[in-house]
Short mmCIF file of C-alpha atoms and ligand atoms in Angstrom, two decimals:
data_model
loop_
_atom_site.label_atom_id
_atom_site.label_comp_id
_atom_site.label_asym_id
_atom_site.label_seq_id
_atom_site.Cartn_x
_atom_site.Cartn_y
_atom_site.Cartn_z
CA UNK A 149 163.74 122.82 105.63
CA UNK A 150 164.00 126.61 105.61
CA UNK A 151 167.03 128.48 104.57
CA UNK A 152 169.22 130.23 107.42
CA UNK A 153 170.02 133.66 105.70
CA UNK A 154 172.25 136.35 107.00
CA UNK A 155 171.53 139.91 104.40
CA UNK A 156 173.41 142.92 104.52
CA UNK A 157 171.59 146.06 103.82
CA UNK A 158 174.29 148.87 103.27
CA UNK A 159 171.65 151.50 103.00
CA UNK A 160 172.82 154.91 101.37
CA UNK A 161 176.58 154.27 102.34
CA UNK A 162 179.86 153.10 100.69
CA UNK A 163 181.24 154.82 97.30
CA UNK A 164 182.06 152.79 94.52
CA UNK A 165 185.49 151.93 95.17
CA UNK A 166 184.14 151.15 99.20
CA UNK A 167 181.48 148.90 97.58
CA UNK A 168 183.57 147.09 95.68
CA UNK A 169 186.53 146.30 98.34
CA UNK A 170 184.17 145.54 100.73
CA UNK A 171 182.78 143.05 98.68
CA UNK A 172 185.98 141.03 97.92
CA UNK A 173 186.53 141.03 101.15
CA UNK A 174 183.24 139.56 102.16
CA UNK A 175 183.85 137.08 99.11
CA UNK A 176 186.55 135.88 100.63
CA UNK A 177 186.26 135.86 104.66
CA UNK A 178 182.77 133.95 104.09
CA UNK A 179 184.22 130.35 104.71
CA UNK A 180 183.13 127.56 102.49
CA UNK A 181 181.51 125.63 104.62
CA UNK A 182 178.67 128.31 105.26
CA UNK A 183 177.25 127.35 101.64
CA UNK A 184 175.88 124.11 102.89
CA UNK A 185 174.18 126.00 105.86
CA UNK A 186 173.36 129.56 105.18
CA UNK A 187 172.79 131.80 102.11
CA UNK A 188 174.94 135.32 102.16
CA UNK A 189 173.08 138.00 100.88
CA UNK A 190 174.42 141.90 100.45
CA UNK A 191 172.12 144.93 99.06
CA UNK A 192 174.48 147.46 97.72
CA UNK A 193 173.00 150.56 96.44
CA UNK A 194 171.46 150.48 92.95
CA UNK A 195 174.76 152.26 91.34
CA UNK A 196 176.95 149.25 92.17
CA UNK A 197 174.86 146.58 91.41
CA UNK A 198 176.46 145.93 88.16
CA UNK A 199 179.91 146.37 89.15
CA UNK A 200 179.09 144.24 92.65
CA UNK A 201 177.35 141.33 90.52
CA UNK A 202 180.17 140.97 88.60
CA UNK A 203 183.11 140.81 91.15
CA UNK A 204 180.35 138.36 92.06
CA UNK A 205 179.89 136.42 89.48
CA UNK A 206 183.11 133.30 89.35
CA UNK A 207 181.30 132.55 93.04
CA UNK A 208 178.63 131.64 94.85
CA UNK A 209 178.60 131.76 98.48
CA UNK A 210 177.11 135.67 98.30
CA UNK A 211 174.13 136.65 96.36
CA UNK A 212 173.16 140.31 95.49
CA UNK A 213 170.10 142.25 96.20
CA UNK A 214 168.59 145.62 95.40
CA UNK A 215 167.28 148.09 98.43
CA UNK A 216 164.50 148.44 96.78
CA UNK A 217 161.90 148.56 93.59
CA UNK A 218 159.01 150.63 92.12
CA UNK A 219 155.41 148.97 91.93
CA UNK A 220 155.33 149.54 88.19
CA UNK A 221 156.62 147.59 85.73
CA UNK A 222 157.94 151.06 83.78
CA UNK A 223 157.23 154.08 82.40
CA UNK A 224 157.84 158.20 83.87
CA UNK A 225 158.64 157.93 86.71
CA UNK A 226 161.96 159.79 87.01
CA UNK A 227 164.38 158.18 89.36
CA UNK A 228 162.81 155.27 89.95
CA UNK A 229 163.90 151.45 89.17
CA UNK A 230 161.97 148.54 88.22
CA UNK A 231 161.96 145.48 89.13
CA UNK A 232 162.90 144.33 85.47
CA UNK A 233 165.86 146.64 85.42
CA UNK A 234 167.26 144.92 88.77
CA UNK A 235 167.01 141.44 87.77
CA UNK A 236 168.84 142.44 84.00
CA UNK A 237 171.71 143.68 86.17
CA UNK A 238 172.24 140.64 88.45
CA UNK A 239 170.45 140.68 91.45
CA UNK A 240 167.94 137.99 92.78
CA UNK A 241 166.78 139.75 95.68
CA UNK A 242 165.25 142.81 96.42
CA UNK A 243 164.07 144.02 99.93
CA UNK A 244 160.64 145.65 100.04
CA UNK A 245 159.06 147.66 102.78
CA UNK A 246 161.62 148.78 104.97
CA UNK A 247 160.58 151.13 107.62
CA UNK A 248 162.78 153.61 106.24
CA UNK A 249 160.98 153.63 103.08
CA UNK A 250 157.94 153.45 105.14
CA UNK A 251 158.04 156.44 107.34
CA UNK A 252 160.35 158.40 104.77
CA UNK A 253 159.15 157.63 101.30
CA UNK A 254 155.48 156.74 102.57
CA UNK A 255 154.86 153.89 101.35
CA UNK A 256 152.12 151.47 102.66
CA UNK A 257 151.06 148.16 102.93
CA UNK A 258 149.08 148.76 99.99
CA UNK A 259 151.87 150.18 97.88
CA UNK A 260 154.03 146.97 99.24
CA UNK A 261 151.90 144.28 97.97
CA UNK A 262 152.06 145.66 94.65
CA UNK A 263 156.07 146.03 95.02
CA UNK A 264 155.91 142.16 96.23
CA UNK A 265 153.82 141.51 93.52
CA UNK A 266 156.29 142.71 90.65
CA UNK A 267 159.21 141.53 92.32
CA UNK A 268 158.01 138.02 92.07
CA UNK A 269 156.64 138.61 88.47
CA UNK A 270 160.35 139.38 87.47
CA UNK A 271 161.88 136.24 89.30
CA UNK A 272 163.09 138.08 92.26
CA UNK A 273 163.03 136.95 96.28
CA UNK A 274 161.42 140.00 98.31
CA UNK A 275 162.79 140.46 101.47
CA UNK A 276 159.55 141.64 102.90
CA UNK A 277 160.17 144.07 106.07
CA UNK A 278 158.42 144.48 108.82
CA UNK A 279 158.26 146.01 112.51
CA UNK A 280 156.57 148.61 114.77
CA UNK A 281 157.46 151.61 115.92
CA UNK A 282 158.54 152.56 120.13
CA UNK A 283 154.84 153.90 120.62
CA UNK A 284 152.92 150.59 118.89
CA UNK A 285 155.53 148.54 121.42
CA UNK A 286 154.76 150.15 124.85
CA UNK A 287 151.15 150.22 123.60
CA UNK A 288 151.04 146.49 123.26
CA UNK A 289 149.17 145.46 120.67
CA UNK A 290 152.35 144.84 118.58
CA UNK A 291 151.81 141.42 117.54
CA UNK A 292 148.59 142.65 115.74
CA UNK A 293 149.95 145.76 114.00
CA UNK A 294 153.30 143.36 112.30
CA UNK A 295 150.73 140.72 111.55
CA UNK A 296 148.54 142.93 109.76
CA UNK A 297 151.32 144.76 107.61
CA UNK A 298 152.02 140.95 106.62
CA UNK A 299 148.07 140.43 105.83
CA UNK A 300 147.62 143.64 103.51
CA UNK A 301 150.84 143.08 101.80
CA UNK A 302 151.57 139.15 101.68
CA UNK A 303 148.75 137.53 102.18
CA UNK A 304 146.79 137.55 98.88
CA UNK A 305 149.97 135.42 97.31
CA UNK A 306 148.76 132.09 96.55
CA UNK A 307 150.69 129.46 98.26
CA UNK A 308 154.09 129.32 95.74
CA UNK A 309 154.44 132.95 95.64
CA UNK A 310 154.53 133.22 99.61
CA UNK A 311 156.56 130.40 99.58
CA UNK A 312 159.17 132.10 97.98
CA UNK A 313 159.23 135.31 100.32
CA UNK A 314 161.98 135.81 103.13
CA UNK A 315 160.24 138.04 105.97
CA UNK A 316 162.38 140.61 107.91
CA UNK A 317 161.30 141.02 111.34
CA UNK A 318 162.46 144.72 112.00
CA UNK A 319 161.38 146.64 115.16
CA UNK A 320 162.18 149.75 114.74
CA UNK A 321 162.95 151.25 117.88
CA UNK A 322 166.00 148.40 117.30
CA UNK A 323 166.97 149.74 113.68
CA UNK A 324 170.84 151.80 114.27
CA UNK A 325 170.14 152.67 117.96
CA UNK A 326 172.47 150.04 119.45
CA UNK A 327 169.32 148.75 121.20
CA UNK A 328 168.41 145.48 120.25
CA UNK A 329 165.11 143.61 120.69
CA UNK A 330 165.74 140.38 123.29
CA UNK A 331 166.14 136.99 122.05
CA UNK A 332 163.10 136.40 124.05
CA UNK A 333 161.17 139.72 122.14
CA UNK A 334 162.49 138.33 118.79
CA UNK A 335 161.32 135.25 119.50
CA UNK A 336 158.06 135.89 120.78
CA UNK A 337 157.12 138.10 117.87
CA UNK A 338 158.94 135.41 115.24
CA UNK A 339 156.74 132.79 116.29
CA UNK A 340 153.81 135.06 116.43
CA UNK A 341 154.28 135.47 112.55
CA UNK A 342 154.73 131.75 111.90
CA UNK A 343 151.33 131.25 113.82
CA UNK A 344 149.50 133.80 112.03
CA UNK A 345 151.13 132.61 108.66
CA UNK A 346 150.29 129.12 109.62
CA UNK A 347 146.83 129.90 110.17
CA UNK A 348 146.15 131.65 107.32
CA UNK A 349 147.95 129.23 104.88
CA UNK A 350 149.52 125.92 106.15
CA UNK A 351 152.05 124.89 108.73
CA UNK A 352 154.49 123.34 105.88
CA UNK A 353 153.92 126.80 104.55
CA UNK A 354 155.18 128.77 107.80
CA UNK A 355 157.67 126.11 108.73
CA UNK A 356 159.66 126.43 105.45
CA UNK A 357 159.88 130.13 105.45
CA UNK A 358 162.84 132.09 106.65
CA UNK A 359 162.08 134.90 109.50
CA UNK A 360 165.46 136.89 109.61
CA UNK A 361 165.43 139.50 112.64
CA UNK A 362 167.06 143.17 111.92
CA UNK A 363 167.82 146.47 114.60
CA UNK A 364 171.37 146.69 116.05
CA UNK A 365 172.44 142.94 115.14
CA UNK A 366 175.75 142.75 115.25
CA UNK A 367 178.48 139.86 116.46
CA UNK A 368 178.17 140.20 120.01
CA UNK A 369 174.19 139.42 119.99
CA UNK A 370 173.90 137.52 117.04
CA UNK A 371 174.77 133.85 118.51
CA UNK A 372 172.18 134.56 121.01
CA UNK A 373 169.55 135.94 118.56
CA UNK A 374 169.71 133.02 115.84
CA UNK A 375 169.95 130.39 118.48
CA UNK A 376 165.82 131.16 118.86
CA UNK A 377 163.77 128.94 117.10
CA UNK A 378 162.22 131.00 114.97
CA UNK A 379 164.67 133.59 114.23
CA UNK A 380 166.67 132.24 110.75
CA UNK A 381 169.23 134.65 110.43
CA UNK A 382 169.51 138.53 110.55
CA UNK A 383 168.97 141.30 108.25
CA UNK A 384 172.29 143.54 109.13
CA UNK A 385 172.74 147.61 108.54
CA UNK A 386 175.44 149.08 110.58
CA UNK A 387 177.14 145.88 111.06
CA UNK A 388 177.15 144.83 107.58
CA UNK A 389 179.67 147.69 106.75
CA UNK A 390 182.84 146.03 108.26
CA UNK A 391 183.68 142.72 106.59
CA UNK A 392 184.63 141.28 109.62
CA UNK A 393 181.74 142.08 112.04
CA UNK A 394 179.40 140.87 108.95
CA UNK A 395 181.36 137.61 108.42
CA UNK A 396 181.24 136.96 112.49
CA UNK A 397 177.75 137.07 112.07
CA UNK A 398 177.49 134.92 109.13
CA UNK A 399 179.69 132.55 111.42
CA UNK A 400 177.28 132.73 114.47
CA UNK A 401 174.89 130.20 113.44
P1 LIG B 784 171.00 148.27 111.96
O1 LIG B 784 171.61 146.88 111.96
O2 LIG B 784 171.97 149.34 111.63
O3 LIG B 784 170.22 148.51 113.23
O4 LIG B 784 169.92 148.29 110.78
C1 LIG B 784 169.03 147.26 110.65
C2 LIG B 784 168.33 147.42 109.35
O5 LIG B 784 167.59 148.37 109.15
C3 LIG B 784 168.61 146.44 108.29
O6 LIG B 784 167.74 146.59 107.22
#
């Protein structure tokens, strides 16, 4: 049975203290009876990690992830964090490849398998991202382009790495513009990637992994989002910075 997830990406936002309060408050709006059904994920920024994990620590309905990793185990590369470093400070997660580090930070599918790569080697769940852009949409063939970012990234895992890999379905003409993909778009594309997964590994493979959908989710959409089939929860940025709009959607399953 695959996991219903529901992640909160805060992005470059909250200070410290902001972090922090937010956090209790998430700890305790998330009501106890969403640890049978759904796992509670926030990415705080790297600087809080520490502090986050251990307000997080006497609990365990949330779990923490990092924004992000480098592809190399260490060494110079100034301002950069490893993989190692994020799992010695608390977190179990880490999301890889999201468009923002794609179109900002360049980094490519290539780059991505080698994040996804080190990630696992360091016991940590990537929360692979992926999505195409307005122009790759209207032109059609978007099935293809998010199917081959999972190829050149994902698919040289053998079958109990993969397994262990929550995919982000992020289009980003959806990501902080209030406009949000249809449960019928999410769907079609979610399904798409279960197909494509299924046919390159096994169905029991695609079945048991999580699809979360991200771009403008928030609590008046969500119910109608994660009702779809194939969509397993939602990978949240704006709405992920209110405790309350974050906990709605945690409750919308
Ligand atoms: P928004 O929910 O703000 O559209 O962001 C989605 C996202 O990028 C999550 O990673």
């Amino acid at each position: 049975m695959r996991k219903k997830i529901v992640a909160g990406n805060w992005k470059m936002n909250k200070t410290l203290d902001e972090g922090l309060k937010l956090t209790s408050e998430i700890v305790n709006m998330v009501p106890d009876e969403v640890n049978n059904d759904a796992l509670v994920i926030i990415a705080p920024p790297f600087v809080h990690l520490t502090a986050v994990r251990n307000l997080l620590k006497d609990q365990d309905r949330v779990h923490l992830a990092a924004q992000n990793c480098h592809s190399e185990e260490s060494g110079a590369y100034t301002g950069e964090i490893s993989a190692s470093m994020l799992a010695s400070a608390g977190a179990g997660y880490v999301i890889i490849g999201h468009s923002e580090r794609r179109e900002y930070f360049h980094e490519t599918n290539e780059e991505l398998a080698k994040k996804v790569n080190i990630a696992l080697a360091n016991k940590l769940t990537p929360v692979f991202c992926c999505g195409e852009s307005l122009e790759i949409r209207e032109e059609g063939n978007y099935v293809e382009y998010v199917s081959n970012q999972l190829k050149e990234s994902l698919f040289h895992l053998p079958d109990e790495d993969l397994s262990r890999v929550i995919i982000a379905y992020e289009p980003i003409w959806a990501i902080g513009t209030g406009k949000t993909a249809s449960s019928e778009q999410a769907q079609e594309m979610h399904a798409a990637l279960r197909k494509y997964i299924a046919s390159a590994y096994s169905d029991e493979l695609a079945d048991n992994l999580s699809v979360l959908y991200g771009g403008s989710c928030k609590p008046s959409n969500a119910r109608k989002l994660f009702a779809c089939p194939d969509v397993d929860g939602g990978l949240i940025g704006g709405a992920s910075l209110s405790s309350r709009d974050f906990v709605d959607i945690i409750k919308s399953f």
